Amino acid sequence: MPSTQLSQAAWINGGRSLRPPQYANLPANELTNAAVEQQKITELRMRKSFGSSEAGATHPGDRRAGRLLAQLAPPPAAAGSPAPGPPLRSPITTHVLDTCMGRPAPGVKATLARLAPGSAAAWQPLAAGQTDKDGRIGNLLAPSGTVEPGHYKMTWDTAEYMHRCSRQFPDFFPPGRRFYPSVSVEFEIHAGQEREHFHVPLTWNPFGYSTYRGS
């Protein structure tokens, strides 16, 4: 009998007819069930590996899992060492928002100064920066976890920013019609606040501005 006919005929073995096995589920369902069972086996092995070391594991797969987990585990902290804190950043930052255009204000120059101790008018320059495309200056001061108490002043050069905007949007920023050539805000940092972060946003338009302590 040709092989093609043999593949379609029943096989006779000991008087019993053997046909290809019949499945109750579709092949896709059988594959899904097999994957679920394999996942259960993997989870059992991982739980076992978490609870045992490589030396105590008997199955080769468990020993491999134990070695992998040992490599991924962070080194133990030294006794008495402080817990790692958040990354350091400039303790004073700012963010400028142009409420006339409804967007961040990029390229705004800003300076930070502190009142000299014992003086009522002598300002000591501390830092200068320029807002990025999102209107922020996040690196005004060197990254630190503390800041000195004192009387501070931040100044934004809004005249230069408005001059640039008036060339692009003369209807919103009429040339020569500025009202606030610059904006200065004074704020105080008191004793006991040395470890706090001070964010000083500015919402600005050609005829008004506001500020507040942000987060």
mmCIF file of C-alpha atoms in Angstrom:
data_model
loop_
_atom_site.group_PDB
_atom_site.id
_atom_site.type_symbol
_atom_site.label_atom_id
_atom_site.label_comp_id
_atom_site.label_asym_id
_atom_site.label_seq_id
_atom_site.Cartn_x
_atom_site.Cartn_y
_atom_site.Cartn_z
ATOM 1 C CA MET A 1 0.000 0.000 0.000
ATOM 2 C CA PRO A 2 1.420 3.410 -0.840
ATOM 3 C CA SER A 3 2.742 5.484 2.043
ATOM 4 C CA THR A 4 0.125 8.144 1.437
ATOM 5 C CA GLN A 5 -2.569 5.555 2.036
ATOM 6 C CA LEU A 6 -0.812 4.184 5.108
ATOM 7 C CA SER A 7 -0.768 7.652 6.661
ATOM 8 C CA GLN A 8 -4.539 7.818 6.354
ATOM 9 C CA ALA A 9 -5.380 4.256 7.378
ATOM 10 C CA ALA A 10 -5.852 2.883 10.876
ATOM 11 C CA TRP A 11 -2.935 1.020 12.325
ATOM 12 C CA ILE A 12 -3.628 -2.460 13.580
ATOM 13 C CA ASN A 13 -1.820 -3.574 16.735
ATOM 14 C CA GLY A 14 -2.956 -6.582 18.706
ATOM 15 C CA GLY A 15 -6.394 -6.402 17.239
ATOM 16 C CA ARG A 16 -6.921 -2.794 18.336
ATOM 17 C CA SER A 17 -7.237 0.138 15.997
ATOM 18 C CA LEU A 18 -4.880 3.025 16.897
ATOM 19 C CA ARG A 19 -5.788 6.394 15.455
ATOM 20 C CA PRO A 20 -4.013 9.719 15.909
ATOM 21 C CA PRO A 21 -4.831 11.200 19.343
ATOM 22 C CA GLN A 22 -7.902 13.416 19.501
ATOM 23 C CA TYR A 23 -7.636 16.718 21.496
ATOM 24 C CA ALA A 24 -10.568 18.360 23.252
ATOM 25 C CA ASN A 25 -9.053 21.846 22.826
ATOM 26 C CA LEU A 26 -7.731 23.731 19.870
ATOM 27 C CA PRO A 27 -3.921 23.719 19.417
ATOM 28 C CA ALA A 28 -3.752 27.376 20.460
ATOM 29 C CA ASN A 29 -5.573 26.601 23.713
ATOM 30 C CA GLU A 30 -3.273 23.658 24.395
ATOM 31 C CA LEU A 31 -0.241 25.929 23.952
ATOM 32 C CA THR A 32 -1.738 28.476 26.341
ATOM 33 C CA ASN A 33 -2.381 25.811 28.990
ATOM 34 C CA ALA A 34 1.169 24.521 28.614
ATOM 35 C CA ALA A 35 2.577 28.034 29.035
ATOM 36 C CA VAL A 36 0.536 28.564 32.214
ATOM 37 C CA GLU A 37 1.801 25.298 33.701
ATOM 38 C CA GLN A 38 5.387 26.189 32.802
ATOM 39 C CA GLN A 39 4.972 29.572 34.502
ATOM 40 C CA LYS A 40 3.781 27.844 37.674
ATOM 41 C CA ILE A 41 6.841 25.604 37.660
ATOM 42 C CA THR A 42 9.140 28.609 37.158
ATOM 43 C CA GLU A 43 7.494 30.525 40.017
ATOM 44 C CA LEU A 44 7.883 27.550 42.367
ATOM 45 C CA ARG A 45 11.564 27.301 41.507
ATOM 46 C CA MET A 46 12.141 31.017 42.002
ATOM 47 C CA ARG A 47 10.416 30.976 45.382
ATOM 48 C CA LYS A 48 12.570 28.067 46.390
ATOM 49 C CA SER A 49 15.693 29.879 45.207
ATOM 50 C CA PHE A 50 14.846 33.038 47.152
ATOM 51 C CA GLY A 51 14.662 30.987 50.310
ATOM 52 C CA SER A 52 17.827 28.976 49.805
ATOM 53 C CA SER A 53 21.431 29.721 48.991
ATOM 54 C CA GLU A 54 23.441 28.211 46.204
ATOM 55 C CA ALA A 55 25.131 25.820 48.623
ATOM 56 C CA GLY A 56 21.785 24.508 49.890
ATOM 57 C CA ALA A 57 20.210 24.086 46.460
ATOM 58 C CA THR A 58 20.191 20.580 44.984
ATOM 59 C CA HIS A 59 18.671 21.092 41.545
ATOM 60 C CA PRO A 60 21.071 22.534 38.922
ATOM 61 C CA GLY A 61 18.457 25.102 37.899
ATOM 62 C CA ASP A 62 18.059 26.190 41.521
ATOM 63 C CA ARG A 63 21.819 26.598 41.875
ATOM 64 C CA ARG A 64 21.966 28.746 38.755
ATOM 65 C CA ALA A 65 19.104 30.892 40.033
ATOM 66 C CA GLY A 66 20.854 31.245 43.386
ATOM 67 C CA ARG A 67 24.063 32.451 41.747
ATOM 68 C CA LEU A 68 22.120 34.960 39.636
ATOM 69 C CA LEU A 69 20.236 36.355 42.628
ATOM 70 C CA ALA A 70 23.480 36.648 44.598
ATOM 71 C CA GLN A 71 24.988 38.750 41.806
ATOM 72 C CA LEU A 72 21.934 40.998 41.570
ATOM 73 C CA ALA A 73 21.587 41.562 45.317
ATOM 74 C CA PRO A 74 23.006 44.919 46.533
ATOM 75 C CA PRO A 75 26.010 44.739 48.855
ATOM 76 C CA PRO A 76 25.119 44.872 52.546
ATOM 77 C CA ALA A 77 25.354 48.321 54.093
ATOM 78 C CA ALA A 78 28.146 48.881 56.559
ATOM 79 C CA ALA A 79 27.105 48.929 60.188
ATOM 80 C CA GLY A 80 26.159 52.414 61.296
ATOM 81 C CA SER A 81 26.223 53.903 57.778
ATOM 82 C CA PRO A 82 23.347 56.301 56.997
ATOM 83 C CA ALA A 83 20.649 55.289 54.552
ATOM 84 C CA PRO A 84 21.146 56.774 51.067
ATOM 85 C CA GLY A 85 19.119 59.943 50.556
ATOM 86 C CA PRO A 86 17.755 61.641 47.456
ATOM 87 C CA PRO A 87 20.258 62.959 44.888
ATOM 88 C CA LEU A 88 21.668 66.391 45.620
ATOM 89 C CA ARG A 89 20.482 69.406 43.620
ATOM 90 C CA SER A 90 20.639 73.176 43.733
ATOM 91 C CA PRO A 91 18.883 74.187 46.980
ATOM 92 C CA ILE A 92 17.353 77.224 45.212
ATOM 93 C CA THR A 93 15.687 76.891 41.801
ATOM 94 C CA THR A 94 13.295 78.895 39.644
ATOM 95 C CA HIS A 95 10.763 78.465 36.846
ATOM 96 C CA VAL A 96 9.452 81.287 34.619
ATOM 97 C CA LEU A 97 6.047 80.996 32.935
ATOM 98 C CA ASP A 98 4.848 83.456 30.284
ATOM 99 C CA THR A 99 1.119 83.872 30.984
ATOM 100 C CA CYS A 100 0.706 86.097 27.920
ATOM 101 C CA MET A 101 1.708 83.305 25.553
ATOM 102 C CA GLY A 102 0.636 80.484 27.857
ATOM 103 C CA ARG A 103 3.980 78.690 27.806
ATOM 104 C CA PRO A 104 7.334 78.455 29.636
ATOM 105 C CA ALA A 105 9.664 81.391 29.091
ATOM 106 C CA PRO A 106 13.019 80.192 27.719
ATOM 107 C CA GLY A 107 16.186 82.260 27.710
ATOM 108 C CA VAL A 108 15.298 84.494 30.671
ATOM 109 C CA LYS A 109 18.415 85.557 32.548
ATOM 110 C CA ALA A 110 18.243 85.459 36.342
ATOM 111 C CA THR A 111 20.597 86.357 39.178
ATOM 112 C CA LEU A 112 20.657 85.413 42.858
ATOM 113 C CA ALA A 113 22.124 87.552 45.633
ATOM 114 C CA ARG A 114 22.202 87.505 49.435
ATOM 115 C CA LEU A 115 22.124 90.465 51.799
ATOM 116 C CA ALA A 116 25.475 90.871 53.526
ATOM 117 C CA PRO A 117 25.281 90.116 57.266
ATOM 118 C CA GLY A 118 24.768 93.286 59.283
ATOM 119 C CA SER A 119 23.927 95.351 56.184
ATOM 120 C CA ALA A 120 20.615 96.740 54.992
ATOM 121 C CA ALA A 121 21.591 97.398 51.383
ATOM 122 C CA ALA A 122 24.780 95.526 50.429
ATOM 123 C CA TRP A 123 23.888 92.573 48.232
ATOM 124 C CA GLN A 124 26.437 89.825 47.620
ATOM 125 C CA PRO A 125 26.082 88.182 44.168
ATOM 126 C CA LEU A 126 25.826 84.404 44.463
ATOM 127 C CA ALA A 127 24.855 82.983 41.091
ATOM 128 C CA ALA A 128 23.491 83.693 37.628
ATOM 129 C CA GLY A 129 21.742 81.512 35.085
ATOM 130 C CA GLN A 130 19.346 81.364 32.172
ATOM 131 C CA THR A 131 16.101 79.445 31.828
ATOM 132 C CA ASP A 132 16.114 76.394 29.577
ATOM 133 C CA LYS A 133 13.498 75.497 26.961
ATOM 134 C CA ASP A 134 11.104 74.521 29.780
ATOM 135 C CA GLY A 135 11.600 77.881 31.524
ATOM 136 C CA ARG A 136 13.603 76.348 34.377
ATOM 137 C CA ILE A 137 16.949 76.958 36.046
ATOM 138 C CA GLY A 138 17.744 73.852 38.035
ATOM 139 C CA ASN A 139 21.475 74.436 38.507
ATOM 140 C CA LEU A 140 21.536 77.949 39.901
ATOM 141 C CA LEU A 141 23.696 76.867 42.851
ATOM 142 C CA ALA A 142 26.035 73.919 43.227
ATOM 143 C CA PRO A 143 24.253 70.701 44.245
ATOM 144 C CA SER A 144 23.982 70.576 48.019
ATOM 145 C CA GLY A 145 21.811 69.204 50.782
ATOM 146 C CA THR A 146 21.904 72.455 52.748
ATOM 147 C CA VAL A 147 21.601 76.200 52.199
ATOM 148 C CA GLU A 148 22.672 79.070 54.431
ATOM 149 C CA PRO A 149 19.957 81.034 56.219
ATOM 150 C CA GLY A 150 19.710 84.634 55.127
ATOM 151 C CA HIS A 151 17.901 87.319 53.152
ATOM 152 C CA TYR A 152 17.955 86.512 49.435
ATOM 153 C CA LYS A 153 16.958 88.323 46.252
ATOM 154 C CA MET A 154 16.277 86.848 42.825
ATOM 155 C CA THR A 155 16.092 89.108 39.770
ATOM 156 C CA TRP A 156 14.805 88.188 36.309
ATOM 157 C CA ASP A 157 15.720 90.201 33.191
ATOM 158 C CA THR A 158 12.244 90.415 31.672
ATOM 159 C CA ALA A 159 13.149 93.384 29.427
ATOM 160 C CA GLU A 160 15.542 91.346 27.308
ATOM 161 C CA TYR A 161 13.025 88.508 27.084
ATOM 162 C CA MET A 162 10.212 90.876 26.032
ATOM 163 C CA HIS A 163 12.445 92.472 23.406
ATOM 164 C CA ARG A 164 12.965 89.069 21.792
ATOM 165 C CA CYS A 165 9.273 88.244 21.989
ATOM 166 C CA SER A 166 8.184 91.573 20.476
ATOM 167 C CA ARG A 167 10.104 90.785 17.288
ATOM 168 C CA GLN A 168 8.288 87.461 16.955
ATOM 169 C CA PHE A 169 4.861 88.434 18.273
ATOM 170 C CA PRO A 170 4.365 92.219 17.941
ATOM 171 C CA ASP A 171 0.632 91.917 18.601
ATOM 172 C CA PHE A 172 1.217 90.348 22.001
ATOM 173 C CA PHE A 173 4.345 92.337 22.886
ATOM 174 C CA PRO A 174 4.103 95.877 21.440
ATOM 175 C CA PRO A 175 7.644 97.244 20.952
ATOM 176 C CA GLY A 176 8.594 99.870 23.512
ATOM 177 C CA ARG A 177 5.536 99.187 25.679
ATOM 178 C CA ARG A 178 7.170 97.226 28.491
ATOM 179 C CA PHE A 179 5.986 98.012 32.003
ATOM 180 C CA TYR A 180 8.276 95.773 34.074
ATOM 181 C CA PRO A 181 11.848 95.958 32.703
ATOM 182 C CA SER A 182 12.911 93.562 35.445
ATOM 183 C CA VAL A 183 11.390 91.651 38.324
ATOM 184 C CA SER A 184 13.062 91.266 41.723
ATOM 185 C CA VAL A 185 11.755 89.132 44.551
ATOM 186 C CA GLU A 186 13.192 89.006 48.055
ATOM 187 C CA PHE A 187 12.722 86.026 50.346
ATOM 188 C CA GLU A 188 14.139 84.795 53.628
ATOM 189 C CA ILE A 189 15.522 81.434 54.696
ATOM 190 C CA HIS A 190 15.450 81.021 58.457
ATOM 191 C CA ALA A 191 17.465 78.933 60.895
ATOM 192 C CA GLY A 192 16.121 75.407 60.931
ATOM 193 C CA GLN A 193 15.321 75.487 57.201
ATOM 194 C CA GLU A 194 18.852 74.734 56.030
ATOM 195 C CA ARG A 195 17.901 71.305 54.645
ATOM 196 C CA GLU A 196 14.780 72.451 52.796
ATOM 197 C CA HIS A 197 14.498 73.090 49.076
ATOM 198 C CA PHE A 198 13.406 76.559 47.900
ATOM 199 C CA HIS A 199 11.719 76.819 44.508
ATOM 200 C CA VAL A 200 10.816 80.369 43.428
ATOM 201 C CA PRO A 201 8.584 80.364 40.320
ATOM 202 C CA LEU A 202 7.628 83.504 38.405
ATOM 203 C CA THR A 203 4.447 83.846 36.344
ATOM 204 C CA TRP A 204 4.877 86.879 34.115
ATOM 205 C CA ASN A 205 3.266 88.957 31.363
ATOM 206 C CA PRO A 206 4.103 92.468 30.087
ATOM 207 C CA PHE A 207 1.731 94.120 32.575
ATOM 208 C CA GLY A 208 1.783 91.900 35.639
ATOM 209 C CA TYR A 209 3.534 89.099 37.498
ATOM 210 C CA SER A 210 3.220 86.927 40.580
ATOM 211 C CA THR A 211 5.417 84.566 42.544
ATOM 212 C CA TYR A 212 5.100 81.978 45.273
ATOM 213 C CA ARG A 213 7.130 79.334 47.032
ATOM 214 C CA GLY A 214 6.931 76.159 44.990
ATOM 215 C CA SER A 215 8.077 72.639 45.673
#
